[in-house]
Coordinates of N, CA and C in Angstrom, one line a residue:
M193 N 24.1 30.2 19.4 CA 24.2 28.8 19.7 C 25.6 28.5 20.2
G194 N 25.7 27.5 21.0 CA 27.0 27.1 21.4 C 27.7 26.2 20.4
C195 N 28.9 25.7 20.8 CA 29.7 24.8 20.0 C 29.0 23.5 19.8
C196 N 28.2 23.0 20.7 CA 27.6 21.7 20.7 C 26.2 21.8 20.1
S197 N 26.0 22.5 19.0 CA 24.7 22.5 18.4 C 24.4 21.2 17.7
G198 N 23.2 21.0 17.3 CA 22.9 19.7 16.7 C 23.6 19.5 15.4
R199 N 23.9 20.6 14.7 CA 24.6 20.5 13.4 C 26.1 20.1 13.7
C200 N 26.7 20.7 14.6 CA 28.1 20.3 15.0 C 28.2 18.8 15.4
T201 N 27.2 18.4 16.2 CA 27.2 17.1 16.7 C 27.0 16.1 15.5
L202 N 26.1 16.4 14.6 CA 25.9 15.5 13.4 C 27.2 15.5 12.6
I203 N 27.9 16.6 12.4 CA 29.1 16.6 11.7 C 30.1 15.7 12.4
F204 N 30.2 15.7 13.7 CA 31.1 14.9 14.4 C 30.8 13.4 14.3
I205 N 29.5 13.1 14.4 CA 29.0 11.7 14.2 C 29.3 11.2 12.8
C206 N 29.0 12.0 11.8 CA 29.3 11.6 10.4 C 30.7 11.3 10.2
T207 N 31.6 12.2 10.7 CA 33.0 12.1 10.6 C 33.5 10.8 11.3
L208 N 33.0 10.5 12.5 CA 33.4 9.3 13.2 C 32.9 8.1 12.4
Q209 N 31.7 8.1 11.9 CA 31.2 7.0 11.1 C 32.0 6.8 9.9
L210 N 32.4 7.9 9.2 CA 33.2 7.7 8.0 C 34.6 7.1 8.3
V211 N 35.2 7.5 9.4 CA 36.5 6.9 9.8 C 36.4 5.4 10.1
L212 N 35.3 5.1 10.9 CA 35.1 3.7 11.2 C 34.7 2.8 10.0
A213 N 34.0 3.4 9.1 CA 33.6 2.7 7.9 C 34.8 2.4 7.0
L214 N 35.7 3.4 6.9 CA 36.9 3.3 6.1 C 37.8 2.2 6.7
E215 N 37.9 2.2 8.0 CA 38.7 1.2 8.7 C 38.1 -0.2 8.4
R216 N 36.8 -0.3 8.5 CA 36.2 -1.6 8.3 C 36.3 -2.0 6.8
Q217 N 36.3 -1.1 5.9 CA 36.5 -1.4 4.5 C 37.9 -1.9 4.3
V218 N 38.9 -1.4 4.9 CA 40.3 -1.9 4.8 C 40.4 -3.4 5.2
F219 N 39.7 -3.7 6.4 CA 39.8 -5.1 6.8 C 38.9 -6.0 6.0
D220 N 37.9 -5.5 5.4 CA 37.1 -6.3 4.5 C 37.8 -6.6 3.2
F221 N 38.7 -5.7 2.7 CA 39.5 -6.0 1.5 C 40.5 -7.1 1.8
L222 N 40.9 -7.3 3.0 CA 41.8 -8.4 3.3 C 41.1 -9.8 3.1
G223 N 39.8 -9.8 3.2 CA 39.1 -11.1 3.0 C 38.7 -11.2 1.5
Y224 N 37.9 -12.2 1.3 CA 37.5 -12.5 -0.1 C 36.0 -12.4 -0.3
Q225 N 35.2 -11.9 0.6 CA 33.8 -11.7 0.4 C 33.5 -10.3 -0.1
W226 N 32.8 -10.3 -1.2 CA 32.5 -9.0 -1.8 C 31.3 -8.3 -1.3
A227 N 30.3 -9.0 -0.7 CA 29.1 -8.4 -0.3 C 29.4 -7.3 0.8
P228 N 30.2 -7.6 1.9 CA 30.5 -6.6 2.9 C 31.3 -5.4 2.3
I229 N 32.1 -5.7 1.3 CA 32.8 -4.6 0.7 C 31.9 -3.6 -0.1
L230 N 30.9 -4.2 -0.8 CA 29.9 -3.4 -1.5 C 29.0 -2.6 -0.5
A231 N 28.6 -3.3 0.6 CA 27.8 -2.7 1.6 C 28.5 -1.5 2.3
N232 N 29.7 -1.8 2.6 CA 30.5 -0.7 3.2 C 30.7 0.5 2.3
F233 N 30.9 0.2 1.0 CA 31.1 1.2 0.0 C 29.8 2.1 -0.1
F234 N 28.6 1.5 -0.1 CA 27.4 2.3 -0.1 C 27.2 3.0 1.2
H235 N 27.6 2.4 2.3 CA 27.5 3.1 3.6 C 28.5 4.4 3.6
I236 N 29.6 4.2 3.0 CA 30.6 5.4 3.0 C 30.0 6.5 2.1
I237 N 29.4 6.1 1.0 CA 28.8 7.1 0.1 C 27.7 7.9 0.8
I238 N 26.8 7.1 1.5 CA 25.7 7.8 2.2 C 26.1 8.6 3.3
V239 N 27.2 8.2 4.1 CA 27.7 9.0 5.2 C 28.3 10.3 4.6
I240 N 29.0 10.2 3.5 CA 29.6 11.4 2.9 C 28.4 12.3 2.4
L241 N 27.3 11.8 1.9 CA 26.2 12.5 1.5 C 25.5 13.2 2.7
G242 N 25.4 12.5 3.8 CA 24.9 13.1 5.1 C 25.8 14.2 5.6
L243 N 27.1 14.0 5.5 CA 28.1 15.0 5.9 C 28.0 16.3 5.1
F244 N 27.9 16.1 3.8 CA 27.7 17.2 2.8 C 26.4 17.9 3.1
G245 N 25.3 17.1 3.3 CA 24.0 17.8 3.6 C 24.0 18.6 4.8
T246 N 24.8 18.1 5.8 CA 24.8 18.9 7.1 C 25.6 20.2 6.9
I247 N 26.7 20.1 6.2 CA 27.6 21.3 6.0 C 26.9 22.3 5.1
Q248 N 26.3 21.8 4.1 CA 25.7 22.7 3.1 C 24.2 23.0 3.3
Y249 N 23.6 22.6 4.5 CA 22.2 22.9 4.8 C 21.3 22.3 3.8
R250 N 21.5 21.0 3.4 CA 20.6 20.3 2.5 C 19.7 19.3 3.2
P251 N 18.5 19.6 3.6 CA 17.7 18.7 4.4 C 17.4 17.4 3.7
R252 N 17.3 17.4 2.4 CA 16.9 16.1 1.7 C 18.1 15.1 1.8
Y253 N 19.3 15.6 1.8 CA 20.5 14.7 2.0 C 20.5 14.2 3.4
I254 N 20.1 15.0 4.3 CA 20.1 14.6 5.7 C 19.0 13.5 6.0
V255 N 17.9 13.7 5.3 CA 16.8 12.7 5.4 C 17.2 11.4 4.8
V256 N 17.9 11.4 3.6 CA 18.4 10.2 3.0 C 19.4 9.5 4.0
Y257 N 20.3 10.3 4.6 CA 21.2 9.8 5.6 C 20.5 9.1 6.8
T258 N 19.5 9.8 7.2 CA 18.7 9.3 8.4 C 18.0 8.0 8.1
V259 N 17.4 7.9 7.0 CA 16.8 6.6 6.6 C 17.8 5.5 6.4
W260 N 18.9 5.8 5.8 CA 20.0 4.8 5.6 C 20.6 4.4 6.9
A261 N 20.7 5.4 7.8 CA 21.3 5.0 9.2 C 20.4 4.1 9.9
A262 N 19.1 4.3 9.8 CA 18.1 3.4 10.5 C 18.2 2.0 9.9
L263 N 18.2 1.9 8.5 CA 18.3 0.6 7.9 C 19.6 -0.1 8.2
W264 N 20.7 0.7 8.3 CA 22.0 0.2 8.6 C 22.1 -0.4 10.0
V265 N 21.5 0.3 10.9 CA 21.5 -0.2 12.3 C 20.6 -1.5 12.4
A266 N 19.5 -1.4 11.7 CA 18.6 -2.6 11.8 C 19.3 -3.8 11.2
W267 N 19.9 -3.6 10.0 CA 20.6 -4.7 9.4 C 21.8 -5.3 10.3
N268 N 22.5 -4.4 10.9 CA 23.6 -4.9 11.8 C 23.1 -5.6 13.0
V269 N 22.0 -5.1 13.6 CA 21.4 -5.8 14.7 C 20.9 -7.2 14.3
F270 N 20.3 -7.3 13.1 CA 19.8 -8.6 12.6 C 21.0 -9.5 12.4
I271 N 22.1 -9.0 11.8 CA 23.3 -9.9 11.6 C 23.9 -10.4 13.0
I272 N 24.0 -9.5 13.9 CA 24.5 -9.8 15.2 C 23.6 -10.9 15.9
C273 N 22.3 -10.6 15.9 CA 21.4 -11.6 16.5 C 21.4 -12.9 15.7
F274 N 21.5 -12.9 14.4 CA 21.6 -14.1 13.6 C 22.8 -15.0 14.0
Y275 N 23.9 -14.3 14.0 CA 25.1 -15.1 14.3 C 25.2 -15.6 15.8
L276 N 24.6 -14.8 16.7 CA 24.6 -15.2 18.1 C 23.4 -16.2 18.4
D277 N 22.6 -16.4 17.4 CA 21.4 -17.2 17.5 C 20.4 -16.8 18.6
V278 N 20.3 -15.5 18.7 CA 19.4 -14.8 19.6 C 17.9 -14.9 19.1
G279 N 17.1 -15.5 19.9 CA 15.6 -15.5 19.5 C 15.4 -16.5 18.4
G280 N 16.3 -17.5 18.2 CA 16.0 -18.5 17.1 C 15.9 -17.9 15.7
L281 N 16.7 -16.9 15.4 CA 16.6 -16.4 14.1 C 17.0 -17.3 13.0
S282 N 17.8 -18.3 13.3 CA 18.2 -19.3 12.3 C 17.0 -20.2 11.9
K283 N 16.0 -20.2 12.9 CA 14.7 -20.9 12.7 C 13.8 -19.9 11.9
L284 N 14.0 -18.5 12.1 CA 13.2 -17.5 11.4 C 13.4 -17.7 9.9
L285 N 14.8 -18.0 9.6 CA 15.2 -18.4 8.2 C 14.3 -19.6 7.7
G286 N 14.1 -20.6 8.6 CA 13.2 -21.7 8.2 C 11.8 -21.2 7.9
F287 N 11.3 -20.2 8.6 CA 10.0 -19.6 8.4 C 9.9 -19.0 7.0
V288 N 11.0 -18.3 6.6 CA 11.0 -17.7 5.3 C 11.0 -18.7 4.2
Y289 N 11.7 -19.8 4.3 CA 11.7 -20.9 3.3 C 10.4 -21.6 3.3
A290 N 9.7 -21.7 4.5 CA 8.4 -22.4 4.5 C 7.4 -21.5 3.8
C291 N 7.5 -20.2 3.9 CA 6.6 -19.3 3.2 C 6.8 -19.4 1.7
Y292 N 8.1 -19.5 1.3 CA 8.4 -19.7 -0.1 C 7.8 -20.9 -0.7
V293 N 7.9 -22.1 0.0 CA 7.4 -23.3 -0.4 C 5.9 -23.3 -0.5
V294 N 5.3 -22.7 0.4 CA 3.8 -22.6 0.4 C 3.4 -21.8 -0.8
S295 N 4.0 -20.7 -1.1 CA 3.6 -19.9 -2.2 C 3.9 -20.6 -3.5
A296 N 5.0 -21.4 -3.6 CA 5.3 -22.2 -4.8 C 4.2 -23.3 -5.0
I297 N 3.8 -23.9 -3.9 CA 2.8 -25.0 -4.0 C 1.4 -24.4 -4.4
T298 N 1.1 -23.3 -3.9 CA -0.2 -22.7 -4.3 C -0.2 -22.2 -5.7
E299 N 0.9 -21.8 -6.2 CA 1.0 -21.4 -7.6 C 0.8 -22.6 -8.5
E300 N 1.4 -23.7 -8.1 CA 1.2 -25.0 -8.9 C -0.3 -25.4 -8.9
E301 N -0.9 -25.3 -7.7 CA -2.3 -25.7 -7.6 C -3.2 -24.8 -8.5
D302 N -2.9 -23.5 -8.5 CA -3.7 -22.6 -9.3 C -3.6 -22.8 -10.8
S303 N -2.5 -23.4 -11.2 CA -2.2 -23.5 -12.6 C -2.8 -24.9 -13.1
F304 N -3.4 -25.7 -12.3 CA -3.9 -27.0 -12.7 C -5.1 -26.8 -13.6
D305 N -5.2 -27.5 -14.7 CA -6.2 -27.3 -15.7 C -7.2 -28.4 -15.5
F306 N -8.4 -28.1 -15.0 CA -9.5 -29.0 -14.9 C -10.0 -29.5 -16.2
I307 N -10.8 -30.5 -16.3 CA -11.4 -31.0 -17.5 C -12.2 -29.8 -18.2
G308 N -11.7 -29.4 -19.3 CA -12.4 -28.3 -20.0 C -12.4 -27.0 -19.2
G309 N -11.4 -26.8 -18.3 CA -11.3 -25.7 -17.5 C -11.1 -24.4 -18.1
F310 N -9.8 -24.1 -18.5 CA -9.4 -22.8 -19.0 C -9.0 -22.8 -20.4
D311 N -9.1 -23.9 -21.1 CA -8.8 -24.0 -22.5 C -9.8 -23.3 -23.3
P312 N -9.4 -22.6 -24.4 CA -10.5 -22.0 -25.2 C -11.2 -23.0 -26.1
F313 N -10.5 -24.1 -26.4 CA -11.1 -25.2 -27.2 C -11.0 -26.5 -26.4
P314 N -11.9 -26.8 -25.5 CA -11.7 -28.0 -24.6 C -11.9 -29.2 -25.4
L315 N -11.2 -30.3 -25.0 CA -11.3 -31.6 -25.6 C -12.7 -32.2 -25.3
Y316 N -13.2 -32.0 -24.1 CA -14.5 -32.6 -23.7 C -15.5 -31.5 -23.8
H317 N -16.5 -31.6 -24.6 CA -17.5 -30.5 -24.8 C -18.9 -31.1 -24.6
V318 N -19.7 -30.4 -23.8 CA -21.0 -30.9 -23.6 C -21.9 -30.0 -24.5
N319 N -22.7 -30.7 -25.3 CA -23.7 -30.0 -26.1 C -24.8 -29.5 -25.3
E320 N -25.0 -28.2 -25.3 CA -26.1 -27.6 -24.6 C -27.1 -27.2 -25.6
K321 N -28.4 -27.2 -25.1 CA -29.5 -26.7 -25.9 C -29.4 -25.2 -26.0
P322 N -29.8 -24.6 -27.1 CA -29.8 -23.2 -27.1 C -30.8 -22.6 -26.1
S323 N -30.5 -21.5 -25.6 CA -31.4 -20.9 -24.6 C -32.7 -20.5 -25.1
H324 N -32.9 -20.2 -26.4 CA -34.2 -19.8 -26.9 C -35.2 -20.9 -26.9
L325 N -34.7 -22.2 -27.0 CA -35.6 -23.3 -26.9 C -36.1 -23.5 -25.5
L326 N -35.3 -23.2 -24.5 CA -35.7 -23.4 -23.1 C -36.7 -22.4 -22.7
L327 N -36.7 -21.2 -23.3 CA -37.7 -20.2 -22.8 C -39.0 -20.2 -23.6
K328 N -39.2 -21.1 -24.6 CA -40.4 -21.1 -25.4 C -41.5 -21.7 -24.6
P329 N -42.7 -21.0 -24.6 CA -43.8 -21.7 -23.9 C -44.3 -22.9 -24.7
M330 N -44.7 -23.9 -23.9 CA -45.2 -25.1 -24.5 C -46.7 -25.1 -24.7
Y331 N -47.1 -25.4 -25.9 CA -48.6 -25.4 -26.2 C -48.9 -26.8 -26.7
L332 N -49.9 -27.4 -26.1 CA -50.3 -28.7 -26.6 C -51.5 -28.7 -27.4

């Protein structure tokens, strides 16, 4: 195999991602938001895991890195589209809250207790005739 095998290319990509993530981490430490710092920290750990899996021929580590990379790209695309208001994603946010309100309302409706509904000892009780009286034949 040549120098540009898939393994060498993946090592180069992981190394480049690691350098860029460390650079982004330094700039995030200058701010006061902790969520990007934690996300970058997890990203750095997974990239190191993918780099280790590539060098040590560990396919499970490479699969974890692959799944994380797909999720990382999807999250970054979502954030970019959200801040640029592409496709009305800020209204997609409204859709999520609408679904939450609908589920909260339906839970409240399901918990409503009808008269004598789900109580083991209802306040309103109808006296019913025993079933053995209803099935007796009538003789005159």
